[in-house]
Short mmCIF file of C-alpha atoms in Angstrom, two decimals:
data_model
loop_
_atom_site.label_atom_id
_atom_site.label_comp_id
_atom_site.label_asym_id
_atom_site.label_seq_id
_atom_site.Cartn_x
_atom_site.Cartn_y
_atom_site.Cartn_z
CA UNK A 16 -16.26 24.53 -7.71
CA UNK A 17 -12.78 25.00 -9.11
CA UNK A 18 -11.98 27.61 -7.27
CA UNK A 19 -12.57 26.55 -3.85
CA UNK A 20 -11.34 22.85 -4.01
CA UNK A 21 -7.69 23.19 -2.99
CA UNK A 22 -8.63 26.19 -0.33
CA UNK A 23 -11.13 23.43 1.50
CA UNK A 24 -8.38 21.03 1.18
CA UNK A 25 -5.97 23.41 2.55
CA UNK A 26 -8.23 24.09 5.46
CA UNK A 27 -8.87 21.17 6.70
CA UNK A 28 -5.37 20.12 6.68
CA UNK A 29 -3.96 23.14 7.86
CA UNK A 30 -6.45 22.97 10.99
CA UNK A 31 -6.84 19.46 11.73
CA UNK A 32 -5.73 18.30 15.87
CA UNK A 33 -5.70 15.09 17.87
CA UNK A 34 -8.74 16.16 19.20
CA UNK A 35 -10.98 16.37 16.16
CA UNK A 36 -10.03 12.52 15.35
CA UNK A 37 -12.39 9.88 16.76
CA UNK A 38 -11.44 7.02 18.87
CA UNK A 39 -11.68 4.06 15.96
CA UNK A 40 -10.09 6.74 13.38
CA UNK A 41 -6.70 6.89 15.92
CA UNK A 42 -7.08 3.07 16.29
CA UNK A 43 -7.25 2.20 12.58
CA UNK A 44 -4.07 4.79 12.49
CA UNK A 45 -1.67 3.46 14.34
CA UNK A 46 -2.95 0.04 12.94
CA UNK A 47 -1.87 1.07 9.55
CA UNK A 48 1.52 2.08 11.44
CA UNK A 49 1.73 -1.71 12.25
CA UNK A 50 0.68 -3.12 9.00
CA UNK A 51 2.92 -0.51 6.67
CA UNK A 52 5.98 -1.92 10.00
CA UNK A 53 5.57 -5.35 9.11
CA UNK A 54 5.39 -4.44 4.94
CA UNK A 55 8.84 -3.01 5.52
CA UNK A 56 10.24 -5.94 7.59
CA UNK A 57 9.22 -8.27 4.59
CA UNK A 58 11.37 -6.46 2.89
CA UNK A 59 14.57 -6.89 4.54
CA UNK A 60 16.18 -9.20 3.11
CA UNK A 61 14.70 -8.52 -1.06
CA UNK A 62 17.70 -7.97 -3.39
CA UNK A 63 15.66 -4.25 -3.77
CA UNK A 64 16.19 -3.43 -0.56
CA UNK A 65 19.95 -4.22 0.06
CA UNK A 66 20.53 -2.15 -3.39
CA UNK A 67 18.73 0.65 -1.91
CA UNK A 68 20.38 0.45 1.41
CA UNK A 69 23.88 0.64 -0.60
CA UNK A 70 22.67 3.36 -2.18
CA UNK A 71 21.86 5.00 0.74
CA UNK A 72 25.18 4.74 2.24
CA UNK A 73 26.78 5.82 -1.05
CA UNK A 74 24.42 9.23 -0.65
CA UNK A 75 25.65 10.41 2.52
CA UNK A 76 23.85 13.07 3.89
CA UNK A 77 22.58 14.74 7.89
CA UNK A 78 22.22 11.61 10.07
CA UNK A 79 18.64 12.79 10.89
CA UNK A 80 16.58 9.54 10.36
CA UNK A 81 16.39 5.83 10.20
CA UNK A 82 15.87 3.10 8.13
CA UNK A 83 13.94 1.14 10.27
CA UNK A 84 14.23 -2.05 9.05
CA UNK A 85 18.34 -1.76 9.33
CA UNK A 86 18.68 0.41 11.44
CA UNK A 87 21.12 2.53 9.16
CA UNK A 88 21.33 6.37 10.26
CA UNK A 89 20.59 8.65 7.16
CA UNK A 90 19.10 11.79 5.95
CA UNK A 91 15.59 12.34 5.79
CA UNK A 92 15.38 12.42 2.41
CA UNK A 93 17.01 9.19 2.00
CA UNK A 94 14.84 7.51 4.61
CA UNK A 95 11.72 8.52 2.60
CA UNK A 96 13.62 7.09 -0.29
CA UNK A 97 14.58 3.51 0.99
CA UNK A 98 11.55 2.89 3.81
CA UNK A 99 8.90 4.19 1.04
CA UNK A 100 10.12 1.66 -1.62
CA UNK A 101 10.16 -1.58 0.88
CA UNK A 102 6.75 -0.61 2.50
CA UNK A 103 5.83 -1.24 -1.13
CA UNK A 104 8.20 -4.20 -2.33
CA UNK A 105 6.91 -7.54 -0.42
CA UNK A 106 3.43 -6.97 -2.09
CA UNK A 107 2.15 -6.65 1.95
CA UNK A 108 0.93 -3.10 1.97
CA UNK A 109 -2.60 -1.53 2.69
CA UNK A 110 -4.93 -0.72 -0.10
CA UNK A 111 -7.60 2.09 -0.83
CA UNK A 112 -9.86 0.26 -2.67
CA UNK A 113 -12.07 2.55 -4.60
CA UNK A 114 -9.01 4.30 -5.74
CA UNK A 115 -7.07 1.70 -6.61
CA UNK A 116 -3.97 2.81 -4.43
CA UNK A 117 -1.93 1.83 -1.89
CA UNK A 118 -1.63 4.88 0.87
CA UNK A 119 -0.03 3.63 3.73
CA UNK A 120 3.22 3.29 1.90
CA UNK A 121 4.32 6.58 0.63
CA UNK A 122 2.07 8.20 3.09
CA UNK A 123 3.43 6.84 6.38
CA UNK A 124 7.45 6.80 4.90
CA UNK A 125 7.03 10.48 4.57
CA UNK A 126 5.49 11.32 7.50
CA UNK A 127 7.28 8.93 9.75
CA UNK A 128 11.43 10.44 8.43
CA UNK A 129 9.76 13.98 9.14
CA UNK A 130 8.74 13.70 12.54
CA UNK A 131 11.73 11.96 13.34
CA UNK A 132 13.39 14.71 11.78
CA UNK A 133 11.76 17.51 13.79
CA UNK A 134 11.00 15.46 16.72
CA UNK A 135 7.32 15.12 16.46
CA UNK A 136 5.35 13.70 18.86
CA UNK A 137 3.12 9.84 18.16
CA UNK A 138 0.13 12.23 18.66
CA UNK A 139 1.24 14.46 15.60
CA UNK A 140 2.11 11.46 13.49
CA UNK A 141 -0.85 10.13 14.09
CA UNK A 142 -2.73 13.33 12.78
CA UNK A 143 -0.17 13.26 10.06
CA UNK A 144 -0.91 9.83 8.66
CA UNK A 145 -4.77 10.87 9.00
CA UNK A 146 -4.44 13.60 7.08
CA UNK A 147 -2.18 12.14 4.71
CA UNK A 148 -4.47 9.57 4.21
CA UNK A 149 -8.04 11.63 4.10
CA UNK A 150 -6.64 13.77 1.46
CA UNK A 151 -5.01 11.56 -0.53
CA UNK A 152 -7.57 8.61 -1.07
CA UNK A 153 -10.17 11.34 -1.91
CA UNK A 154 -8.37 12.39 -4.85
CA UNK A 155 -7.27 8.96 -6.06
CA UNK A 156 -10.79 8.02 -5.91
CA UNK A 157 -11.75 11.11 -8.12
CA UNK A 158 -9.50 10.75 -10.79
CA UNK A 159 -9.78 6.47 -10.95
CA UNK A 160 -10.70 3.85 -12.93
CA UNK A 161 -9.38 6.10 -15.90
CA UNK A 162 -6.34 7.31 -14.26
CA UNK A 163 -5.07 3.67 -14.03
CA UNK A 164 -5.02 2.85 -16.86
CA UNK A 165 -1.66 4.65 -17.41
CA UNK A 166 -0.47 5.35 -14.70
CA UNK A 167 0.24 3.60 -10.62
CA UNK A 168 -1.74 5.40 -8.39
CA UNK A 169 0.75 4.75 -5.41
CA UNK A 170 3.25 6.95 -7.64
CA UNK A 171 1.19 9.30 -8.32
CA UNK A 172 -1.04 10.17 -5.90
CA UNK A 173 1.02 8.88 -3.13
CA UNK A 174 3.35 11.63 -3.52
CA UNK A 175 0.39 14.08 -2.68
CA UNK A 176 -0.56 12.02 0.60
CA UNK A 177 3.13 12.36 1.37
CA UNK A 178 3.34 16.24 0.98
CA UNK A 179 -0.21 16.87 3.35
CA UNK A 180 1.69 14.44 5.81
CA UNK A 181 4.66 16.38 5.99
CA UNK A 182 3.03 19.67 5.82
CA UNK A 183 0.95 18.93 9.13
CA UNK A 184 3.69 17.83 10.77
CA UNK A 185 5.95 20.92 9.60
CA UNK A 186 2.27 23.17 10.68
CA UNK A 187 1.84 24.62 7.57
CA UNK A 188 -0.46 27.04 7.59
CA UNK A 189 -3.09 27.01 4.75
CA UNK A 190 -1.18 29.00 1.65
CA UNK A 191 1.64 27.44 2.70
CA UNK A 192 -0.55 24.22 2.48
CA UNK A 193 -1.35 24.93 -1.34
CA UNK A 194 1.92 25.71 -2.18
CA UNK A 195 3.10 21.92 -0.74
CA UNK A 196 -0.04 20.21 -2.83
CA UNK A 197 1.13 22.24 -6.21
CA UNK A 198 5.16 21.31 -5.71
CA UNK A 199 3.94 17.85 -5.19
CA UNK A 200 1.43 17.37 -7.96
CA UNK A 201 4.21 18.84 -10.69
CA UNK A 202 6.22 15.74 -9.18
CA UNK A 203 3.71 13.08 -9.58
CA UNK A 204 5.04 10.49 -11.69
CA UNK A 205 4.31 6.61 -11.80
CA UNK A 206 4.14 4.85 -15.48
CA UNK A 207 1.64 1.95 -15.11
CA UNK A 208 4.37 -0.05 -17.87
CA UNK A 209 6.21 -0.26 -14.71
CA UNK A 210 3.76 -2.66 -12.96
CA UNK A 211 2.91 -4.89 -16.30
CA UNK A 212 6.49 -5.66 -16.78
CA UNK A 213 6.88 -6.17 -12.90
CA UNK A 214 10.25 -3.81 -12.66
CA UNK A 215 11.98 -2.93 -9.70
CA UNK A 216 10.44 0.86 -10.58
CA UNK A 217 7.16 -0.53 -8.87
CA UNK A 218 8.39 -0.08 -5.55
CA UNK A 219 10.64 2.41 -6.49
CA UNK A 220 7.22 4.74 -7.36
CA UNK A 221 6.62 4.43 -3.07
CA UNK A 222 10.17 5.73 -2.54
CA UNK A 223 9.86 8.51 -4.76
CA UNK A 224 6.63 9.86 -3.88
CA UNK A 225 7.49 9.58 -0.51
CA UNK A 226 10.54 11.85 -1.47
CA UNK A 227 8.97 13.93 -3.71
CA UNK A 228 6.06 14.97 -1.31
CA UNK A 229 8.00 15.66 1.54
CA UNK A 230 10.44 17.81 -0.43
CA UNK A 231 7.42 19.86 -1.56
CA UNK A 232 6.32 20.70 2.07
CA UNK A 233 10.03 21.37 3.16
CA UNK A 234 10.10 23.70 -0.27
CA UNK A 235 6.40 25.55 0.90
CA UNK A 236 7.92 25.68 4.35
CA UNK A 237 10.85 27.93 3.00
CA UNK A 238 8.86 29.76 0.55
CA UNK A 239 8.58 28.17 -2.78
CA UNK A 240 5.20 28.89 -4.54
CA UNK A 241 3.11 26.66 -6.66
CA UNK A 242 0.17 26.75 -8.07
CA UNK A 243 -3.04 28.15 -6.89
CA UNK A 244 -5.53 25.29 -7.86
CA UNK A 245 -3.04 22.30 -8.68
CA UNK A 246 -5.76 19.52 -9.05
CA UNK A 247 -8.26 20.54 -10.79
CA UNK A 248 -6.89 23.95 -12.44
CA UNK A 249 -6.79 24.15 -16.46
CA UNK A 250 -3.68 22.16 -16.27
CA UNK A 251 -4.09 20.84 -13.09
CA UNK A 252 -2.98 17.62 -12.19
CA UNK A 253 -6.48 15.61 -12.01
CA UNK A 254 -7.28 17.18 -15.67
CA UNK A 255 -3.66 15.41 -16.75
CA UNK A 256 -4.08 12.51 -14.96
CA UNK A 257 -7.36 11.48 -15.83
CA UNK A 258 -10.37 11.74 -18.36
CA UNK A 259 -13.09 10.90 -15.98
CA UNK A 260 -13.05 12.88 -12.61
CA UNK A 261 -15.39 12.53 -9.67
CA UNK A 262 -14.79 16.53 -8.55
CA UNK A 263 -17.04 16.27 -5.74
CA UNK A 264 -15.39 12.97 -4.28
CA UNK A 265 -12.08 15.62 -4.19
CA UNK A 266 -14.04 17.25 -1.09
CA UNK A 267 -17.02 14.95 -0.10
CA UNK A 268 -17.13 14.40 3.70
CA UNK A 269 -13.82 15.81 4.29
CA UNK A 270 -13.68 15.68 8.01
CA UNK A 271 -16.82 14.01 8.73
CA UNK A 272 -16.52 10.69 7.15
CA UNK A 273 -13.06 9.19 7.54
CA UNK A 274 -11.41 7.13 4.06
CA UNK A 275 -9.03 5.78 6.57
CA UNK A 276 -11.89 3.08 8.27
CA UNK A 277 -12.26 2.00 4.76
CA UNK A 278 -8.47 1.06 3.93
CA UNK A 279 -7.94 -3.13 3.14
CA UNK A 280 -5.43 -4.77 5.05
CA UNK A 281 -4.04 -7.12 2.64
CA UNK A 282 -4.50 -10.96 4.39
CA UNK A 283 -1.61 -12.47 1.66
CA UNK A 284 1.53 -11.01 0.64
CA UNK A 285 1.00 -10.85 -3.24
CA UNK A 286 -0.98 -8.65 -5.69
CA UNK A 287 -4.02 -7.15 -4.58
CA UNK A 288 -5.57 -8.72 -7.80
CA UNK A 289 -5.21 -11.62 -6.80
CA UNK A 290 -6.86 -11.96 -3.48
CA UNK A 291 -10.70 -12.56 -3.98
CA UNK A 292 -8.93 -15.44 -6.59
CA UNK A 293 -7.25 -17.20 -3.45
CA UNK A 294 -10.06 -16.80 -1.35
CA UNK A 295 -12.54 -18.62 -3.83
CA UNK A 296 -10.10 -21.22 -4.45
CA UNK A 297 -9.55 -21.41 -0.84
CA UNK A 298 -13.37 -21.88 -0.36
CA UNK A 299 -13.58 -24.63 -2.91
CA UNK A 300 -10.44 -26.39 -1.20
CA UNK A 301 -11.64 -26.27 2.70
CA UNK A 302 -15.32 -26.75 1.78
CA UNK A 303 -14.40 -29.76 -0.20
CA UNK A 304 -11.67 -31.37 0.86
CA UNK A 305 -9.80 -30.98 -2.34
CA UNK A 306 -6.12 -31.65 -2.76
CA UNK A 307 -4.30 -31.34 -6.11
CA UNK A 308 -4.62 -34.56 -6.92
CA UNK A 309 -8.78 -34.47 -7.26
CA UNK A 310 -8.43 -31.49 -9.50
CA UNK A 311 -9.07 -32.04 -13.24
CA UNK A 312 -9.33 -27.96 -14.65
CA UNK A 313 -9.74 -24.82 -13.09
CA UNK A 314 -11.56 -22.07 -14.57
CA UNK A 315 -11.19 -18.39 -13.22
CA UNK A 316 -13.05 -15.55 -14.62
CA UNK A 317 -11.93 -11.78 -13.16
CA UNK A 318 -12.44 -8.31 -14.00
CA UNK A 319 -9.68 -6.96 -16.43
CA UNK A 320 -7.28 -5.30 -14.41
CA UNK A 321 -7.02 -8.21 -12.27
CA UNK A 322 -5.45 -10.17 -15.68
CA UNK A 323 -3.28 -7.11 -17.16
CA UNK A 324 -1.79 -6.71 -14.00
CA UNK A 325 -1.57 -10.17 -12.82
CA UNK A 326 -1.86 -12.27 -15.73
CA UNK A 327 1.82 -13.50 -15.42
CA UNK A 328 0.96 -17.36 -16.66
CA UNK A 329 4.76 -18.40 -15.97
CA UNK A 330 5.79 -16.37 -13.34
CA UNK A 331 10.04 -17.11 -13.39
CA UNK A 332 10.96 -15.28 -9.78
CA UNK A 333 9.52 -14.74 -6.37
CA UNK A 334 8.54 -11.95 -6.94
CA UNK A 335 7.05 -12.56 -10.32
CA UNK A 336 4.95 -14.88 -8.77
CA UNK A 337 3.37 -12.23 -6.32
CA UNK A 338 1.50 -11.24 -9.94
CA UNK A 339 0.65 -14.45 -11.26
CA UNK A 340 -3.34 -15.10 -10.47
CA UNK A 341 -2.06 -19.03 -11.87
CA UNK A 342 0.58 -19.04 -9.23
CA UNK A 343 -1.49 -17.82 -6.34
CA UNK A 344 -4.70 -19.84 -6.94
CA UNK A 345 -2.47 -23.43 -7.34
CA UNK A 346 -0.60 -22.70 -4.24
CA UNK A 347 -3.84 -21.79 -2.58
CA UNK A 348 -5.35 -25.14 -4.17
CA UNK A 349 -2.05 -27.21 -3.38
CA UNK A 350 -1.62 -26.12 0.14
CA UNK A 351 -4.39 -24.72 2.11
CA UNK A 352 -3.26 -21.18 2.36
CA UNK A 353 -1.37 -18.84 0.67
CA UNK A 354 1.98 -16.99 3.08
CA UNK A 355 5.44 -15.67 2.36
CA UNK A 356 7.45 -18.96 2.49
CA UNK A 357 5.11 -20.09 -0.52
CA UNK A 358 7.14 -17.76 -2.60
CA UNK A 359 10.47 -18.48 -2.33
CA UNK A 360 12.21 -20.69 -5.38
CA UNK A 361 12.00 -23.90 -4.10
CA UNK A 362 8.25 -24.02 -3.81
CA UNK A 363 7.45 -21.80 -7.46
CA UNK A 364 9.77 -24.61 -9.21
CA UNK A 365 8.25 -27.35 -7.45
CA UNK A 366 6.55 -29.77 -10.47
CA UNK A 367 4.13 -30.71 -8.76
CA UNK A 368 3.01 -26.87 -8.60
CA UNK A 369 3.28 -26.25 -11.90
CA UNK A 370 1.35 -29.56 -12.65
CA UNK A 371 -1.48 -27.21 -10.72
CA UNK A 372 -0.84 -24.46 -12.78
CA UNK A 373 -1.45 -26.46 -16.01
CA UNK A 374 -5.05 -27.18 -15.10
CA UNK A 375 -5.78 -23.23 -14.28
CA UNK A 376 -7.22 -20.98 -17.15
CA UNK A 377 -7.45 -17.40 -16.82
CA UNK A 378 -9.87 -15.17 -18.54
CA UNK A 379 -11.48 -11.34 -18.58
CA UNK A 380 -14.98 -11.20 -17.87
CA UNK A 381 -15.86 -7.63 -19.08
CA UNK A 382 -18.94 -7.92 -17.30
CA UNK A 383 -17.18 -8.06 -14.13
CA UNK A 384 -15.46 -4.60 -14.64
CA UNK A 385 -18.89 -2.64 -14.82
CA UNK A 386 -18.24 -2.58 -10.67
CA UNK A 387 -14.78 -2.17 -10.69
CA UNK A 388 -12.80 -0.70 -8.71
CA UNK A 389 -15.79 -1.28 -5.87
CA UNK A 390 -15.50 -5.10 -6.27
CA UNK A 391 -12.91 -6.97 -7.09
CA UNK A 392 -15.00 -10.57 -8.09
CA UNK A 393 -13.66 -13.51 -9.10
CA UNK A 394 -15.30 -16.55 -10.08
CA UNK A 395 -13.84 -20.28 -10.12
CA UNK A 396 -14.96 -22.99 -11.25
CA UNK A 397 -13.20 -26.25 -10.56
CA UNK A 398 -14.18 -29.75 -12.22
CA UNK A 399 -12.72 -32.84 -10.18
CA UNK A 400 -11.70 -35.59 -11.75
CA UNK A 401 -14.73 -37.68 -10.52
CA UNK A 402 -17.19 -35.14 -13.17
CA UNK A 403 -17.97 -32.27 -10.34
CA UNK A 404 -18.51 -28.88 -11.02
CA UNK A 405 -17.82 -26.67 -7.87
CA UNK A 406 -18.10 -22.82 -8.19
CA UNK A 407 -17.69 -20.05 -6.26
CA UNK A 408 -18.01 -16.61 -6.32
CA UNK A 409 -16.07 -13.48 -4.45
CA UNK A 410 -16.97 -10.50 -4.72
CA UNK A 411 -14.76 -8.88 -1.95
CA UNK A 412 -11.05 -10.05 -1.01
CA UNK A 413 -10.46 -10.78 2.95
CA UNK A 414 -9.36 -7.78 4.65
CA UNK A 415 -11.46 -5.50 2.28
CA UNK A 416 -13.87 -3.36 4.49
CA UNK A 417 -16.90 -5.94 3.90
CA UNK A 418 -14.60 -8.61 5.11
CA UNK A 419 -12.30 -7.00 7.53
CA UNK A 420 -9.34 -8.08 9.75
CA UNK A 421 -9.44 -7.46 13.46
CA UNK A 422 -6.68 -6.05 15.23
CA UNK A 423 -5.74 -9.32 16.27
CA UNK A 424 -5.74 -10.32 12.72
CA UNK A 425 -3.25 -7.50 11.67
CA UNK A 426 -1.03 -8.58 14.62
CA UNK A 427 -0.67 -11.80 13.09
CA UNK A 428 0.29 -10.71 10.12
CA UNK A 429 3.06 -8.54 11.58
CA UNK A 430 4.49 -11.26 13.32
CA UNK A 431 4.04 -13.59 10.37
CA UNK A 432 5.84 -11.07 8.16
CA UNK A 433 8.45 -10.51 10.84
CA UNK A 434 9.46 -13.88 11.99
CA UNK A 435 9.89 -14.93 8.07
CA UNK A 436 12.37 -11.66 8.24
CA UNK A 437 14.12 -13.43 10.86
CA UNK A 438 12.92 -11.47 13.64
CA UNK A 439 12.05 -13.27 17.02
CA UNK A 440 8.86 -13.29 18.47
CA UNK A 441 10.01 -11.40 21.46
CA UNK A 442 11.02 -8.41 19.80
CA UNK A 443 7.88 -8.16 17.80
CA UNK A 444 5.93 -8.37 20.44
CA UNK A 445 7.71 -5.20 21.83
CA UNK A 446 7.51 -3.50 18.47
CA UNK A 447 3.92 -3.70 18.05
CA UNK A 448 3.65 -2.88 21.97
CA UNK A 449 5.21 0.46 21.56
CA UNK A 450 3.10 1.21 18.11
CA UNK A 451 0.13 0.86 19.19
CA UNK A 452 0.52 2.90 22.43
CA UNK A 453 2.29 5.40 20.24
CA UNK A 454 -0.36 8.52 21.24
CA UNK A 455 2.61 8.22 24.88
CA UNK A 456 5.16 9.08 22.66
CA UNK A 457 7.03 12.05 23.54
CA UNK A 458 9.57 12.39 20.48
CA UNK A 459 9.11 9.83 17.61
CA UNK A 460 12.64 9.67 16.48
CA UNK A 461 13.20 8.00 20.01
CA UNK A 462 10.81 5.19 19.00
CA UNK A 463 12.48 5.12 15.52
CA UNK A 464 15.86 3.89 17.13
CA UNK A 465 14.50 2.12 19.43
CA UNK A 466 12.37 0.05 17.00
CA UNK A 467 15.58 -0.71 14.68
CA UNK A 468 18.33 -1.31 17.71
CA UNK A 469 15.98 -3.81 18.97
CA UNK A 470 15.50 -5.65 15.67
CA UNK A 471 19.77 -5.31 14.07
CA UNK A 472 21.40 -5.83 17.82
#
């Protein structure tokens, strides 16, 4: 099987058309486009961003892409750079579940600075991002649980979603193809001490591999060579990476059965962890009628991940607070729903929050991680101060594939993350117009500009 892994891989890639996608494949596609949009937007005005913008500027570089959510004219590279890191910084992006990675960011930065670089056409981004996706969320679910356990997936493996991206849209042919996988997968780098302490380097892993795989189909593209079996050769990247591989989930259904149906659209900007938590807590709270004020303790039991990742007890910034399961289930229990203007200072100092917070306890269940990453349960249990005991049980978050978002649904949450960005409502209406009729799009660097003149003029 070794031998033939990265050929089948190449092939596919190397071959894949518009016309081989189905209709609700194309659809979820440019629906990603929207949702990774509206990631980036909630980014705009993040300390992160601005820094990365400067640095940008400071750069230089060809004047042969945008980004987006300034509107700033830069090299492609640098566009991979800045848009990759703020798809990933608000905490808004898409997730592959059973691999325990977050595609759409590094995946869709990539792909969208090279097509505007070449002048690709929405129909060829669209078969990018596919491909990008199909390939990529096969291999992080081979290599994961293990593989997290050291290291963020997004970093990692995102940088390989970026390089079969690029490489479709640069038609690559299917050595060339190889070549772009192996220069990628020797730049694969994301240390998981970079999400535990909460670093700016988190988002900073999207950037990168966005970067990093790119480069490595612009380096195959002019002739660089790597290796001939990069995942799963002696020292291939999947043996590195992990001590537990699923090699048949590298390949399975490649081209029949399509990853990208099964992305979750995250439903609150925060930690992916953290989501089935809110939703039980926002069960208990509707179903109830509870208000802070009835609530004696809270209980929550999760799988372990869930607590190293976001087990922040006294979360001191915004965007601390995106990885504190305490923080997100009191604001979920204090106010009836969990958005973006819930994390801003005023509201994570409020006392009367962290009166909330000092009722909530937050434990590892190792039972719970026998079906992890497949579920991601959490279990509450609230007593009230009149001697209830209310529990409930998720074991899928909103916007996971069991529980999905509409289209509808995603638009809202575009124009939820855009207005708090200070966009009007008028001009994200237009924006998601234009993406999600992108297949009419003649030259995507046209849609670029247009998409950041309308939102900076």
């Amino acid at each position: 099987m070794i031998e033939v892994i990265s050929p089948v891989i190449a092939r596919y890639t190397a071959t894949l058309t518009y016309a081989d996608l189905p209709g609700d494949v194309r659809c979820t596609a440019k629906r990603c486009l929207l949702d990774w949009m509206g990631a980036v937007f909630a980014a705009r005005n993040e300390a992160v961003a601005l820094r990365l913008r400067e640095l940008a500027a400071s750069l230089g570089g060809h004047p042969d892409a945008t980004i987006i959510a300034f509107g700033d004219r830069t090299s492609w590279l640098n566009a991979c750079l800045v848009n990759g890191s703020m798809a990933h910084l608000a905490e808004s992006d898409d997730i592959f579940r059973e691999g325990i990675y977050h595609p759409g960011a590094p995946t869709i930065a990539a792909a969208l600075a090279v097509a505007e670089k070449i002048h690709s056409s929405g129909r060829e981004l669209i078969v990018a991002i596919v491909g990008g996706y199909e390939v990529s969320t096969r291999i992080a679910q081979a290599i994961n649980p293990s593989h997290y356990r050291f290291w963020h997936t997004t970093g990692t493996v995102g940088t390989l979603g970026a390089a079969i991206a690029a490489a479709i849209l640069l038609r690559l042919n299917e050595t060339q193809t190889i070549h772009a996988l192996g220069l990628a997968a020797t730049q694969a780098a994301g240390l998981a001490q970079t999400i535990i302490e909460q670093t700016d380097g988190k988002p900073l892993h999207s950037g990168k591999a966005a970067l990093n795989g790119a480069l490595a189909a612009f380096l195959a593209a002019s002739g660089f060579n790597g290796p001939q079996e990069p995942l799963m050769g002696l020292r291939g990247f999947c043996r590195v990476v992990s001590n537990s591989i699923d090699e048949d989930a590298l390949t399975r259904g490649l081209g029949d059965e399509h990853n990208i149906l099964k992305v979750t659209f995250k439903f609150y900007p925060s930690c992916g962890h953290t989501h089935s938590a809110i939703d039980a807590a926002l069960y208990l709270a509707r179903e109830e009628h509870l208000g802070p004020e009835d609530i004696a303790e809270v209980d929550l039991s999760t799988y372990s991940a869930a607590v190293d990742v976001a087990g922040n007890d006294d979360p001191k910034t915004p965007y601390e607070a995106k990885f504190s399961l305490r923080y997100c289930v009191a604001v979920a229990l204090a106010f009836g729903e969990v958005t973006s203007r819930l994390f801003e200072p005023s509201v994570l100092q409020s006392p009367d929050i962290r009166h909330v917070m000092e009722r909530i306890r937050v434990r590892r269940d190792p039972a719970l991680d026998e079906e992890f990453p497949a579920k991601r349960t959490s279990i509450i249990r609230i007593v009230t101060k009149d001697g209830r005991e209310l529990t409930r049980r998720e074991d899928y978050r909103k916007g996971d594939p069991e529980k999905p978002l509409s289209e509808d649904d995603v638009k809202v949450k575009f124009m939820d993350l855009g207005r708090n960005a200070g966009i009007s409502c008028g001009r994200l209406t237009a924006i998601a117009e234009r993406i999600m009729n992108i297949e009419d799009v003649e030259d995507v660097s046209f849609l670029c500009q247009a998409v950041s003149e309308s939102i900076n003029s």
